[in-house]
CSV table of N, CA and C in Angstrom, one decimal:
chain,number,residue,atom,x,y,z
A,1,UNK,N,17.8,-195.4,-145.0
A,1,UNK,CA,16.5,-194.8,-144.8
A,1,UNK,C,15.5,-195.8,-145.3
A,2,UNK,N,14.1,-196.1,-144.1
A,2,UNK,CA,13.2,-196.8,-144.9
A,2,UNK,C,12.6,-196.5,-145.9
A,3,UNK,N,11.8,-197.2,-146.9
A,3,UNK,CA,10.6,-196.9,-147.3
A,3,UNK,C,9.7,-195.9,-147.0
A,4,UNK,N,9.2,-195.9,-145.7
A,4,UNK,CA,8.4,-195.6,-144.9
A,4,UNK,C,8.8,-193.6,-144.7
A,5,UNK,N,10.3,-193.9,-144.5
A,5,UNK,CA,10.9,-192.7,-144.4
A,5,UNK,C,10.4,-191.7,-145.2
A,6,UNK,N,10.8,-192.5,-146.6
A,6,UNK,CA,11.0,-191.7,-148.0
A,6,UNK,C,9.8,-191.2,-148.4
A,7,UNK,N,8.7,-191.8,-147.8
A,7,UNK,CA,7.6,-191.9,-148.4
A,7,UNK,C,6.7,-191.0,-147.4
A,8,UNK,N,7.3,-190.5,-146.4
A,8,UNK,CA,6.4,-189.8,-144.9
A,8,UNK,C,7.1,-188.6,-144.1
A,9,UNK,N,8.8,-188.8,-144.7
A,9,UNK,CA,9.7,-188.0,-144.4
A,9,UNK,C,9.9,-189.2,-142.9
A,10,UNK,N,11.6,-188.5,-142.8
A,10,UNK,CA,12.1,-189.2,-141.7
A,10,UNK,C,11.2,-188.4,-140.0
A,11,UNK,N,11.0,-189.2,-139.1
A,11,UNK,CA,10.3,-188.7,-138.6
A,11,UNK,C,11.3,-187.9,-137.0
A,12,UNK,N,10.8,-186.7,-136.2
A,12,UNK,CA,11.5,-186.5,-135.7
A,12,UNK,C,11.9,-187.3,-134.4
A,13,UNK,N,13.4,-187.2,-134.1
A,13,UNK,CA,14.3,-187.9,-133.1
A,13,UNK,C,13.2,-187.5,-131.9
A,14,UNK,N,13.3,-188.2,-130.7
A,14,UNK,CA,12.3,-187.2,-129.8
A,14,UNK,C,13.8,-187.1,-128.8
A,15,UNK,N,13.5,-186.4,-127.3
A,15,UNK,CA,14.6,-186.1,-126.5
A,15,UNK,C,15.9,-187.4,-126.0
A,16,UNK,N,15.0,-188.5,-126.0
A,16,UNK,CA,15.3,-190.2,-125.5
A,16,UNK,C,16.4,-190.3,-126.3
A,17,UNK,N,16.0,-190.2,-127.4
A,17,UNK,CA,17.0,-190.6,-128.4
A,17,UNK,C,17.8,-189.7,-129.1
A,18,UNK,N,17.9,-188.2,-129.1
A,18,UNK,CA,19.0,-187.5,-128.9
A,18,UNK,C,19.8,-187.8,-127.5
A,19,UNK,N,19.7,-187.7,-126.8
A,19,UNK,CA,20.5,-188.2,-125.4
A,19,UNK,C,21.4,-189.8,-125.8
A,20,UNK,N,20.4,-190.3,-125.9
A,20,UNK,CA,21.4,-191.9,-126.5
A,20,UNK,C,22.4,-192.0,-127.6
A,21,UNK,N,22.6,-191.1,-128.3
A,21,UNK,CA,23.0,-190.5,-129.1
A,21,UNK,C,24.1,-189.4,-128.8
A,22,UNK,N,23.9,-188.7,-127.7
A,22,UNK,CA,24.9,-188.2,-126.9
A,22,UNK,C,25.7,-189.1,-126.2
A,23,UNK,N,25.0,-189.9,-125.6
A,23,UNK,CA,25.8,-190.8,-124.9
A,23,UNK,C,26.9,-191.9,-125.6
A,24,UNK,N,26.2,-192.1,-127.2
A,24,UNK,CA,27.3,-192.5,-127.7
A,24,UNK,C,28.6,-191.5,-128.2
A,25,UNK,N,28.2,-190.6,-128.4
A,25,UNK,CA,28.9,-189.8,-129.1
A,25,UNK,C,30.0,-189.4,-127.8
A,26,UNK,N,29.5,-189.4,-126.2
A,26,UNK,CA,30.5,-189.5,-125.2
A,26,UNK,C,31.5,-190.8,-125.5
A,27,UNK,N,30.9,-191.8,-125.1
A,27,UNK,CA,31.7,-192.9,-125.3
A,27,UNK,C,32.8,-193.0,-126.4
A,28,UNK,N,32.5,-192.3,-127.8
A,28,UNK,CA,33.2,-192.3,-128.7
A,28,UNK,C,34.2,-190.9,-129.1
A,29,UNK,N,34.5,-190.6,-127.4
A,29,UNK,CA,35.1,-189.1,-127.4
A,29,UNK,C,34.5,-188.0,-128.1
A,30,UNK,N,33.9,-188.0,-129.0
A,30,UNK,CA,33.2,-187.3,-130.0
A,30,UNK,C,32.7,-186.0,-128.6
A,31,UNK,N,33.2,-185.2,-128.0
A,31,UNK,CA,32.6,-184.5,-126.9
A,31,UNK,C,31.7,-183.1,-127.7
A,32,UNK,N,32.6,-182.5,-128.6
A,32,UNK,CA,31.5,-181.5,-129.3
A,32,UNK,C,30.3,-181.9,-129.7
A,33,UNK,N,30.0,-183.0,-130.5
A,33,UNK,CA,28.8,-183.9,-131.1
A,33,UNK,C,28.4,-184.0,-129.8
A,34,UNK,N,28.5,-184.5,-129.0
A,34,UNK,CA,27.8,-185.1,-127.6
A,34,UNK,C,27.1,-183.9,-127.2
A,35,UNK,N,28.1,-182.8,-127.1
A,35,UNK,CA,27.1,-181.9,-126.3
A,35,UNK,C,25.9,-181.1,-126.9
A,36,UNK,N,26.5,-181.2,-128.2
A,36,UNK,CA,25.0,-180.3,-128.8
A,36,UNK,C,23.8,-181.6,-129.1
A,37,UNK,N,24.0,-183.0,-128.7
A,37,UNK,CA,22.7,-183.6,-128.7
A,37,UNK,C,22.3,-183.0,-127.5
A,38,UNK,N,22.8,-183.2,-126.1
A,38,UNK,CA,22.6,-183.2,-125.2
A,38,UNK,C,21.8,-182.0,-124.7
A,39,UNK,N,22.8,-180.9,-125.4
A,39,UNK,CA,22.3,-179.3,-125.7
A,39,UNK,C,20.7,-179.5,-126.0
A,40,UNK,N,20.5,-180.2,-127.5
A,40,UNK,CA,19.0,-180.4,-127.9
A,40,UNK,C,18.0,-181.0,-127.3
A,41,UNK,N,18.7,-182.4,-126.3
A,41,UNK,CA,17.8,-183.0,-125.6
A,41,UNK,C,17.3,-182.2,-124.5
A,42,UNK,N,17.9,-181.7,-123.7
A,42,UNK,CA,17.1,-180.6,-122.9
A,42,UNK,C,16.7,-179.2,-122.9
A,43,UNK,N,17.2,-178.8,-124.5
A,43,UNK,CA,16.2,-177.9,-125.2
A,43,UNK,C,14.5,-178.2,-125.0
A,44,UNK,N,14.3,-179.6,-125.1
A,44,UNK,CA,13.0,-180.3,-125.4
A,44,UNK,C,12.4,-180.8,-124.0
A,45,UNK,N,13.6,-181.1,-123.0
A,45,UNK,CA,13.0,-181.9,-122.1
A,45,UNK,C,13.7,-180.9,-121.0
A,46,UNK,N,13.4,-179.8,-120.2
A,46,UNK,CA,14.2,-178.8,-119.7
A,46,UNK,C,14.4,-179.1,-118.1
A,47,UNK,N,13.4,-180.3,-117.7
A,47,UNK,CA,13.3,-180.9,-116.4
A,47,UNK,C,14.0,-182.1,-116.4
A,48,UNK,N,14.8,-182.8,-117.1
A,48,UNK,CA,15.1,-184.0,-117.4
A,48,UNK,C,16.4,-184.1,-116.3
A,49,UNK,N,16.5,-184.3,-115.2
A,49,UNK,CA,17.5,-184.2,-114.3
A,49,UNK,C,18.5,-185.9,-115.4
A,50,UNK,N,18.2,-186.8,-115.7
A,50,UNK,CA,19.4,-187.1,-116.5
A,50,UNK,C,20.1,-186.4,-117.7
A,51,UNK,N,19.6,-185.8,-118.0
A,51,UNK,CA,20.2,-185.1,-119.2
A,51,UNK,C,20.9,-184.4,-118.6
A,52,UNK,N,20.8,-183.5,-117.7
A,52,UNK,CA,22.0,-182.6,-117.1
A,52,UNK,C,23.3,-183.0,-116.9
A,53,UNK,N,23.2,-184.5,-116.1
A,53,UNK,CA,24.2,-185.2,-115.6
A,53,UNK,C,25.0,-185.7,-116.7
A,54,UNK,N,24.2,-186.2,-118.1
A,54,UNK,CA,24.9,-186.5,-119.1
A,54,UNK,C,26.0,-185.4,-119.6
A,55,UNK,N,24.8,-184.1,-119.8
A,55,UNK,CA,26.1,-183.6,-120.2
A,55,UNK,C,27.0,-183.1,-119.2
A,56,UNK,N,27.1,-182.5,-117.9
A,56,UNK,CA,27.3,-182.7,-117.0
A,56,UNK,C,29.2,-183.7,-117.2
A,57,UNK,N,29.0,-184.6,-117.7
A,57,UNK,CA,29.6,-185.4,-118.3
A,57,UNK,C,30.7,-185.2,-119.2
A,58,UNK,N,30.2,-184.6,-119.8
A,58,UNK,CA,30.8,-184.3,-121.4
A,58,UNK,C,31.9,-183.1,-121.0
A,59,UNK,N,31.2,-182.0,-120.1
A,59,UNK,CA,32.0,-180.9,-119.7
A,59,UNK,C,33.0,-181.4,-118.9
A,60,UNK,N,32.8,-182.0,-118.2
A,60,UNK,CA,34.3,-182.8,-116.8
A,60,UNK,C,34.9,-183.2,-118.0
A,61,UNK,N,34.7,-183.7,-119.3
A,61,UNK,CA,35.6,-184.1,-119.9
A,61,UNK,C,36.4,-183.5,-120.7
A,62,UNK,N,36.0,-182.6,-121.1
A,62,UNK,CA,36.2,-181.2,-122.1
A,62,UNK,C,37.3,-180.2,-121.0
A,63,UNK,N,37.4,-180.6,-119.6
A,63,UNK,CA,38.0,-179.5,-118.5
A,63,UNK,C,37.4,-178.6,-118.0
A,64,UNK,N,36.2,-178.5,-118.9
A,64,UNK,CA,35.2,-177.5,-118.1
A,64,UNK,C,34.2,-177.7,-116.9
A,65,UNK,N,35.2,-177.4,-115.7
A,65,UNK,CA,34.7,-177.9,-114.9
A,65,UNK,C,33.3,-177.2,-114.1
A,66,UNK,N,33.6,-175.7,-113.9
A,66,UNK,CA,32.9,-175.1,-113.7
A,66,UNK,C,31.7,-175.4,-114.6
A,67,UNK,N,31.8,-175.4,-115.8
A,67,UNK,CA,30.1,-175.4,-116.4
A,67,UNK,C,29.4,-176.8,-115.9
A,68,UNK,N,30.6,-178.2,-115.9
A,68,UNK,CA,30.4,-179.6,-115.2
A,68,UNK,C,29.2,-178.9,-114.1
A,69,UNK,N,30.1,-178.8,-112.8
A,69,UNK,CA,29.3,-178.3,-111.7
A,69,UNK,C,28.1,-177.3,-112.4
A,70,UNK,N,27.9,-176.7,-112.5
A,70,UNK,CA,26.5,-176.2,-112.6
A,70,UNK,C,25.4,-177.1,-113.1
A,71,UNK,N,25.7,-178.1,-114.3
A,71,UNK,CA,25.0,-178.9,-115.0
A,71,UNK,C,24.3,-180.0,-113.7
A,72,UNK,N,25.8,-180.3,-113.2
A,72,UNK,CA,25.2,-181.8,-111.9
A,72,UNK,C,24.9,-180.9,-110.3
A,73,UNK,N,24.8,-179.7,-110.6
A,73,UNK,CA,24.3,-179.1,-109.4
A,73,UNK,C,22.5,-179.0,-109.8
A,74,UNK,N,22.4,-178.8,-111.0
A,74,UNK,CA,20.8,-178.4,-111.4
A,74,UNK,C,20.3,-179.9,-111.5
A,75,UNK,N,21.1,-181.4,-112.2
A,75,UNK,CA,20.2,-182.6,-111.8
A,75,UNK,C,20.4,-183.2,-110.0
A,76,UNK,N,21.0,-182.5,-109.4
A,76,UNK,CA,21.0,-182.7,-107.7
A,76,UNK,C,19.7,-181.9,-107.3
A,77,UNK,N,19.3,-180.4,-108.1
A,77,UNK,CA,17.8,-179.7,-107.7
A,77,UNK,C,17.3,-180.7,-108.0
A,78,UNK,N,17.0,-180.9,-109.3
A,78,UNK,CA,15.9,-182.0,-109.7
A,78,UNK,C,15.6,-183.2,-108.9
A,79,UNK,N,16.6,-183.8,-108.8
A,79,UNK,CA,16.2,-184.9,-108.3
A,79,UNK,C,17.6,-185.1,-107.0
A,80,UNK,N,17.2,-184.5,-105.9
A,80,UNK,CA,18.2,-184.4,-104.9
A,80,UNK,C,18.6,-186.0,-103.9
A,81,UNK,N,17.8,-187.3,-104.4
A,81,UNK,CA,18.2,-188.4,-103.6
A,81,UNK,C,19.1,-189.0,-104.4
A,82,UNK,N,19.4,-188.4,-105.7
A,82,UNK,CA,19.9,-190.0,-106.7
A,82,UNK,C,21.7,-189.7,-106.4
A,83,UNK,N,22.5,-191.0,-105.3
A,83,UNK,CA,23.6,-190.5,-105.0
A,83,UNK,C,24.5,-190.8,-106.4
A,84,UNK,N,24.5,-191.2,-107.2
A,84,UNK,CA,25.5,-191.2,-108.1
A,84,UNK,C,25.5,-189.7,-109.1
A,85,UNK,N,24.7,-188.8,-108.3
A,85,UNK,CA,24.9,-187.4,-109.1
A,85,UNK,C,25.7,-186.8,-107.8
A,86,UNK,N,25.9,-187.0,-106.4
A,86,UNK,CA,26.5,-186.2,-105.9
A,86,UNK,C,27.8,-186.9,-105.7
A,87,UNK,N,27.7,-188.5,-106.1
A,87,UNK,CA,29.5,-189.5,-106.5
A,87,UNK,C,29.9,-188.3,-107.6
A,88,UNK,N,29.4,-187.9,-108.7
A,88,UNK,CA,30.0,-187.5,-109.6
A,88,UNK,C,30.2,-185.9,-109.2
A,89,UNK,N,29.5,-185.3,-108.5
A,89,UNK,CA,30.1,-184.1,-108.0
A,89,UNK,C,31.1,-184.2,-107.5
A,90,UNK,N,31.4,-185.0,-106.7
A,90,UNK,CA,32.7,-185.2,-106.0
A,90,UNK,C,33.4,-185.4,-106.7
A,91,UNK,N,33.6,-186.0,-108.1
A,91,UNK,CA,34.7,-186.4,-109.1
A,91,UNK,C,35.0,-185.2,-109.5
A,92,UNK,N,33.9,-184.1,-110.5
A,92,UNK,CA,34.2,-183.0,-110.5
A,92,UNK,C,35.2,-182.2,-109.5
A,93,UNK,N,34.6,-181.9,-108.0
A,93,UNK,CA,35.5,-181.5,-107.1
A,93,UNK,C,36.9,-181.5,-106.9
A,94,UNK,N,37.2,-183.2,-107.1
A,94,UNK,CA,38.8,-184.1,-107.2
A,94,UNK,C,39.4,-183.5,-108.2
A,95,UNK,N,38.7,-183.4,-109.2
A,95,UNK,CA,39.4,-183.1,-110.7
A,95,UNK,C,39.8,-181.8,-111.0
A,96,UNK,N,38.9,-180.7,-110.3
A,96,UNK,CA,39.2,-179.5,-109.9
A,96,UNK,C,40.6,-179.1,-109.9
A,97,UNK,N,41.1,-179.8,-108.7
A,97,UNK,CA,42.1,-179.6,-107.8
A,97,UNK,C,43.5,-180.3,-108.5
């Protein structure tokens, strides 16, 4: 903790950086941790069609696939051209089965 910290209080994470923070916590299997950033990040940011997909992420990993598909079905509303959310629905789909 800085100085600055100690002296102002630590200041709050905003949604960016709870997500980055999920994303590490994916990478480092840590999937419970991950999701409740993730959880938090679009508590704050509830339109953020990457945040879905992240966690989105986290649940295909966990086997939950069904909650997967709902998460990358709502960043496909959001933002319906970006094809590496309908690549990863398809993964979901595969993994399904």
């Amino acid at each position: 903790m800085s100085i600055l910290d100690k002296l102002f209080g630590k200041k709050e994470r905003t949604a960016a950086e709870i997500a980055l923070s999920g994303e590490y916590l994916l990478s480092q299997k840590k999937l419970n941790q991950a999701l409740k950033e993730f959880n938090t990040a679009i508590s704050m940011e509830p339109e953020n069609d990457l945040f879905y997909f992240s966690r989105s992420k986290v649940k295909k990993e966990m086997k939950n696939y069904e909650a997967a598909m709902e998460d990358i079905d709502y960043a496909l509303k959001l933002q319906p051209e970006v094809k590496i959310y309908q690549n990863f629905k398809n993964e979901i789909i595969k993994a399904k089965i």
